[in-house]
PDB file of C-alpha atoms in Angstrom:
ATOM      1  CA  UNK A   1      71.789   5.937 -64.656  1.00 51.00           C
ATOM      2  CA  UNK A   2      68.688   7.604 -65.282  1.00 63.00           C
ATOM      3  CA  UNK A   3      65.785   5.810 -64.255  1.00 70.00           C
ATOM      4  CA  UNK A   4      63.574   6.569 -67.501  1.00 80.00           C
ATOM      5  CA  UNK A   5      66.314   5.401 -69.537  1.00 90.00           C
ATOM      6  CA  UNK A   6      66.243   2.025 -67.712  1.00 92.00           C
ATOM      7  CA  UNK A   7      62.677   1.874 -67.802  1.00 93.00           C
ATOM      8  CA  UNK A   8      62.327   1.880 -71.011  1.00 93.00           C
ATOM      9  CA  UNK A   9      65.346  -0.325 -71.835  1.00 96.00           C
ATOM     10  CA  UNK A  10      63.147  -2.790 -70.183  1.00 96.00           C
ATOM     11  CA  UNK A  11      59.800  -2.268 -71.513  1.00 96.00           C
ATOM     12  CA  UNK A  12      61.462  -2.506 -75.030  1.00 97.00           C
ATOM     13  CA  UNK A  13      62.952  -5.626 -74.307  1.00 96.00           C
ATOM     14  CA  UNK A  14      59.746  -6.836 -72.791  1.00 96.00           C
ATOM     15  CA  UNK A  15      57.981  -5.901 -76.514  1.00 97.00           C
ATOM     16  CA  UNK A  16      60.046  -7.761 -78.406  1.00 97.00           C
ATOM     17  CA  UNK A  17      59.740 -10.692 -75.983  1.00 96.00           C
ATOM     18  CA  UNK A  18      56.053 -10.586 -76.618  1.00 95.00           C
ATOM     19  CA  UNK A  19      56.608 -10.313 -80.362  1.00 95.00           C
ATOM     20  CA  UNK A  20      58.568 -12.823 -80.206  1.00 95.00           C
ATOM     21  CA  UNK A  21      56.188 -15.110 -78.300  1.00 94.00           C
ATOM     22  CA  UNK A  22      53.219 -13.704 -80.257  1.00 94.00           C
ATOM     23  CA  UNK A  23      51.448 -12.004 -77.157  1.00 95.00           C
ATOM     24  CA  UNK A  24      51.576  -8.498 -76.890  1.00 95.00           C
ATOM     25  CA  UNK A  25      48.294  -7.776 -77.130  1.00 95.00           C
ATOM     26  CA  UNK A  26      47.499  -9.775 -74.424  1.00 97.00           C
ATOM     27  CA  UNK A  27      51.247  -8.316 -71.862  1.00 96.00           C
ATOM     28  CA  UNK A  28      49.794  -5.040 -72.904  1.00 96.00           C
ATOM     29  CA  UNK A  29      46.488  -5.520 -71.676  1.00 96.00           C
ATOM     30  CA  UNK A  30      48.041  -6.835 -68.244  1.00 97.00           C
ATOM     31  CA  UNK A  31      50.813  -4.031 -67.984  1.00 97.00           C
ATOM     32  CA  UNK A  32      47.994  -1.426 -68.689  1.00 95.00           C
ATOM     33  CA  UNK A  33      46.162  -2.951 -65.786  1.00 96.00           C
ATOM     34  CA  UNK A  34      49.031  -2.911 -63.597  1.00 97.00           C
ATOM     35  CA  UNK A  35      49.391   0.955 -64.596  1.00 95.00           C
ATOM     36  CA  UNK A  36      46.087   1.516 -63.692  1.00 95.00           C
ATOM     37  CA  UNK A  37      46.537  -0.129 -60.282  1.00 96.00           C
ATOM     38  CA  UNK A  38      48.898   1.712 -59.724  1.00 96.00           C
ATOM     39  CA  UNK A  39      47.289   4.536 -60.348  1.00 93.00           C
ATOM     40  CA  UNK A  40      44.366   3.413 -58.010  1.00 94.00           C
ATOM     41  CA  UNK A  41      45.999   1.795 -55.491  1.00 94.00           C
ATOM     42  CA  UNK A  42      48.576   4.234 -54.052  1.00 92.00           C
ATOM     43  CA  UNK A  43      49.787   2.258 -51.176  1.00 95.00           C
ATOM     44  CA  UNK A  44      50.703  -0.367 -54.217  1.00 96.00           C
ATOM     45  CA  UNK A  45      54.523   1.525 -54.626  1.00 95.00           C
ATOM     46  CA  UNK A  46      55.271   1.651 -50.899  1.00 95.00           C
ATOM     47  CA  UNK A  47      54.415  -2.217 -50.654  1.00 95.00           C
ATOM     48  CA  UNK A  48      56.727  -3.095 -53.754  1.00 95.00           C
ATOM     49  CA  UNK A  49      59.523  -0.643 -52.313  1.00 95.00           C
ATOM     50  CA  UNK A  50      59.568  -2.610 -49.054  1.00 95.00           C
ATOM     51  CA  UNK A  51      62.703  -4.424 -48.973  1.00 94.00           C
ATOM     52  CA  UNK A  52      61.218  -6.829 -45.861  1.00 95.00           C
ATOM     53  CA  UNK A  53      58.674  -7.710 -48.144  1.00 94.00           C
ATOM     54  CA  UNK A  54      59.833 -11.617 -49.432  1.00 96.00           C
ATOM     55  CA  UNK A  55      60.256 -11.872 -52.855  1.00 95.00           C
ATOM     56  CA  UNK A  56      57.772 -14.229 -53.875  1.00 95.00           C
ATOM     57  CA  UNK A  57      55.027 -12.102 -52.083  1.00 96.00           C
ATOM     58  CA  UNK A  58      56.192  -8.942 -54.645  1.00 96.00           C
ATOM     59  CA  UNK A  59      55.829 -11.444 -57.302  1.00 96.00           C
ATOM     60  CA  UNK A  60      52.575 -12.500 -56.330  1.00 96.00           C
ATOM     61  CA  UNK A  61      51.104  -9.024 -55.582  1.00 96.00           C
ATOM     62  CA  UNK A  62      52.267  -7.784 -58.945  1.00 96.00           C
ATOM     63  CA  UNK A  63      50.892 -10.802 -60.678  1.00 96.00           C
ATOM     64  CA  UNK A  64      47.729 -10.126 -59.039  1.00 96.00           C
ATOM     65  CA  UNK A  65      47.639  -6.769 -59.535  1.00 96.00           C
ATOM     66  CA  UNK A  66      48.093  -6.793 -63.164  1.00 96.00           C
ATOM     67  CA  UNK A  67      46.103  -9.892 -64.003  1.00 95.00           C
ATOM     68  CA  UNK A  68      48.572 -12.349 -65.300  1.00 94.00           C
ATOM     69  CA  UNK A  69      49.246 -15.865 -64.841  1.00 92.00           C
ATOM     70  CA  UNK A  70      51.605 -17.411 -63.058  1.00 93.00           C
ATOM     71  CA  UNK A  71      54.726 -18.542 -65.865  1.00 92.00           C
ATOM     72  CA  UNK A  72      53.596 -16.558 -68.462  1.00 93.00           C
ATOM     73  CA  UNK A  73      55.485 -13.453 -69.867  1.00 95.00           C
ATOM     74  CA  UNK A  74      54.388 -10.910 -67.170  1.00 96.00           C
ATOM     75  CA  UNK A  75      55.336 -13.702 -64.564  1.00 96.00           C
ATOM     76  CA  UNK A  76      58.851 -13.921 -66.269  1.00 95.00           C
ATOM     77  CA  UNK A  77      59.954 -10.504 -66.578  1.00 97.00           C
ATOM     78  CA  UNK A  78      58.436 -10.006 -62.490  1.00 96.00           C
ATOM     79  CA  UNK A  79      61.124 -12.084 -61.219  1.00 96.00           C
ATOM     80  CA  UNK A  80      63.664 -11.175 -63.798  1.00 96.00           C
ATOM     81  CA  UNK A  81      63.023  -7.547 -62.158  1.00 96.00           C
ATOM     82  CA  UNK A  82      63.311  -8.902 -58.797  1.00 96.00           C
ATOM     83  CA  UNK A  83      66.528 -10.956 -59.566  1.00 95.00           C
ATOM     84  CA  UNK A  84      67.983  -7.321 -61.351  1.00 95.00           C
ATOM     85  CA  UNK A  85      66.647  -5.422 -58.146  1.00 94.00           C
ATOM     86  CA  UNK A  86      64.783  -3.402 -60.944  1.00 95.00           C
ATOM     87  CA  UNK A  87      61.201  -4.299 -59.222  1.00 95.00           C
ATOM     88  CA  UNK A  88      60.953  -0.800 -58.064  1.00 95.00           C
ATOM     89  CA  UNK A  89      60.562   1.156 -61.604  1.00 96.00           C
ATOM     90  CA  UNK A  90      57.853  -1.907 -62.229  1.00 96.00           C
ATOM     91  CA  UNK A  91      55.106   0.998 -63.051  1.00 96.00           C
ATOM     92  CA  UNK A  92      57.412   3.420 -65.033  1.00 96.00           C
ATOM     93  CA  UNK A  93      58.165   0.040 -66.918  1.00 96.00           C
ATOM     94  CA  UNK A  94      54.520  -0.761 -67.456  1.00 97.00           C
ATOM     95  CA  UNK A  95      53.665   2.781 -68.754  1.00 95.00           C
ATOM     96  CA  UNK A  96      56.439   2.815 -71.082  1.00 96.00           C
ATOM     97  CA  UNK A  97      55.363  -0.503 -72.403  1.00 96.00           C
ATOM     98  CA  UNK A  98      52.039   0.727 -73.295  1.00 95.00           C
ATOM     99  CA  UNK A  99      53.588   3.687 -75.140  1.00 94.00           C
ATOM    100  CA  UNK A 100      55.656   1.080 -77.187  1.00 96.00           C
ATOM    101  CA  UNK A 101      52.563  -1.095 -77.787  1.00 96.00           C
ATOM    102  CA  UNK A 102      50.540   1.800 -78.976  1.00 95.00           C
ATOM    103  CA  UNK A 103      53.146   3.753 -80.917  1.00 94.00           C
ATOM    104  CA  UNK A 104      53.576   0.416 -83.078  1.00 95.00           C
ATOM    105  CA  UNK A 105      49.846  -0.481 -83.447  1.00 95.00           C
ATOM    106  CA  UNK A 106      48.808   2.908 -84.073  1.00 93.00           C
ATOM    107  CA  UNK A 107      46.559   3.497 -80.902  1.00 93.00           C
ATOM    108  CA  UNK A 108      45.278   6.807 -80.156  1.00 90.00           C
ATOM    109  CA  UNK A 109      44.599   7.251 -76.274  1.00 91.00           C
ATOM    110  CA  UNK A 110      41.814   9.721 -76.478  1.00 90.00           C
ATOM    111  CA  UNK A 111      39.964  11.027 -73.458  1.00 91.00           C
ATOM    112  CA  UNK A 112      36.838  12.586 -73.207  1.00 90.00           C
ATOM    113  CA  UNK A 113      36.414  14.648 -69.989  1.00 91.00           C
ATOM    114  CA  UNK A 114      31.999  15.908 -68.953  1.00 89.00           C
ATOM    115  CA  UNK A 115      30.911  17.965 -66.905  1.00 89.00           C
ATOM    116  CA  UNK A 116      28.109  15.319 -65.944  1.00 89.00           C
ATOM    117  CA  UNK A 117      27.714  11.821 -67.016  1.00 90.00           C
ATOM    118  CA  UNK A 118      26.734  11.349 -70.720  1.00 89.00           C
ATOM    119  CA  UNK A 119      24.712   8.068 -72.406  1.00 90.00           C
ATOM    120  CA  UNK A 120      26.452   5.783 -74.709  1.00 91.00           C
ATOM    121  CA  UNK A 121      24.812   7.466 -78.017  1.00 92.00           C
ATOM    122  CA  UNK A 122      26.224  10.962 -76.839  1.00 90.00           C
ATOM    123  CA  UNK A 123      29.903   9.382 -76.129  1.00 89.00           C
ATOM    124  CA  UNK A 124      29.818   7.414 -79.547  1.00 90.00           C
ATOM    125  CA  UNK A 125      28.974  10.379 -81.501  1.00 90.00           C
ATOM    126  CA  UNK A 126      32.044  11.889 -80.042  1.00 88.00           C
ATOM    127  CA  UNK A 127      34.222   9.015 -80.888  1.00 88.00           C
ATOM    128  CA  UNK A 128      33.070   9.385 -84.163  1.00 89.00           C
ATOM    129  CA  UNK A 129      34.376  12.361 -84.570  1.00 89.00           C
ATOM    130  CA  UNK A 130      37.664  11.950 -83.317  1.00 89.00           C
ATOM    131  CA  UNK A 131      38.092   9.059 -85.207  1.00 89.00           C
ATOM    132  CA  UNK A 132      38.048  11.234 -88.284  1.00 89.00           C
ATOM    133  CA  UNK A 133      40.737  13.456 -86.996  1.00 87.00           C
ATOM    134  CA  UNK A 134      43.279  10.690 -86.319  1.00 86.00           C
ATOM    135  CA  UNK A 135      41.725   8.103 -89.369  1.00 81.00           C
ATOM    136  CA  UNK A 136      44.510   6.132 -89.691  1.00 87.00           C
ATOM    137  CA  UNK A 137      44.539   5.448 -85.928  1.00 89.00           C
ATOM    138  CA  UNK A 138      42.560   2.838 -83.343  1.00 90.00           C
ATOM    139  CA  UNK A 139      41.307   4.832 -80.621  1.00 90.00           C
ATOM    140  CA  UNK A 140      41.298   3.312 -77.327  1.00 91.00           C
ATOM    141  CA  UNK A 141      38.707   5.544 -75.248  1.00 89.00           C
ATOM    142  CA  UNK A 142      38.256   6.264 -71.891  1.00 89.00           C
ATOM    143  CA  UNK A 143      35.279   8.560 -70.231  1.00 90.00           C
ATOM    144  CA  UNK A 144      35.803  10.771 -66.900  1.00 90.00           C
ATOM    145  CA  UNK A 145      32.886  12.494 -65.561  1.00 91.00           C
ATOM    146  CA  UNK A 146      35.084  16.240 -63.836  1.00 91.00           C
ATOM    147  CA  UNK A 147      31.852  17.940 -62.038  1.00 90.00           C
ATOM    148  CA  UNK A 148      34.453  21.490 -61.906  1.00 89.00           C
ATOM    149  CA  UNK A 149      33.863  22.013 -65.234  1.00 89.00           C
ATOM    150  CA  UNK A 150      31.080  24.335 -65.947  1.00 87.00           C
ATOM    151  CA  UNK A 151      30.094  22.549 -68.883  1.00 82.00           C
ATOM    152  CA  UNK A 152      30.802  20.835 -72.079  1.00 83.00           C
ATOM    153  CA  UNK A 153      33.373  18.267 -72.218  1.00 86.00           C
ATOM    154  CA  UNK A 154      37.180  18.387 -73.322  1.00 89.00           C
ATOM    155  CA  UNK A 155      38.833  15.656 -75.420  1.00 89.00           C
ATOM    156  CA  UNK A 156      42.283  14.637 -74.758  1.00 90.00           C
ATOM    157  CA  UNK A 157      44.099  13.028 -78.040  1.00 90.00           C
ATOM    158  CA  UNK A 158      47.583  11.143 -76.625  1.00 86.00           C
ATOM    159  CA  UNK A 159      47.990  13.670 -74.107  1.00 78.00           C
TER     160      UNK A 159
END
């Protein structure tokens, strides 16, 4: 079976958990920092993949890195991926959970990319004018400073 197509079996199911509980926004703020940690931490899929590694110590190293309590939602769905031996596509599972979450709250992802660093004022009057390109949308903005480009910036609306 495809491993996208599991993925996101799970990170749907995991939505309607939350909905069902009544905390989404707060799983999606702890799967987006387990994406990101990911995403910083490369040595973090290697560690998870290790089959020596005891069970409990995946479940506590994913709990840590995504910044979730122990018995709450996150918690629940680590060790129902353990039990499933699903722990592996954890990170394709929190990225596709975040696509959910923002796809149904209308969350635009939007980028902006500088050639050097820029002051607040400079990046808010940017915001402000992507916001009036996607108005019915909630932007959720992130700044990266890329020193290779020769100037200007570049903004990045949901990929």
């Amino acid at each position: 079976m495809n491993e996208g197509l599991i993925s996101g079996r799970y990170a749907k199911a995991l939505y309607k958990h939350c909905l069902e509980a009544g905390n989404a926004a707060q799983v999606y703020a702890q799967m987006t920092q387990l994406a990101n940690t990911f995403e910083s931490e490369k040595l973090l899929q290697s560690t998870v993949d290790n089959p020596y590694l005891l069970p409990a110590d995946k479940q506590r190293l994913l709990l840590t890195a995504a910044g979730a309590d122990k018995g709450g939602s996150v918690d629940k769905f680590v060790l129902l991926l353990i039990k499933n031996n699903r722990v592996n596509l954890i990170r394709t599972m929190a990225l596709s959970f975040g696509d959910i979450y923002r796809k149904a709250n209308s969350i635009a992802r939007v980028v902006i990319t500088t050639a050097a660093d820029i002051d607040e004022k400079e990046l808010s009057k940017i915001k402000n004018i992507v916001q009036k390109h996607v108005a019915d949308k909630t932007i959720e903005l992130s700044h990266v400073v890329n020193p290779d480009l020769i100037g200007g910036f570049n903004v990045t609306v949901d990929s």
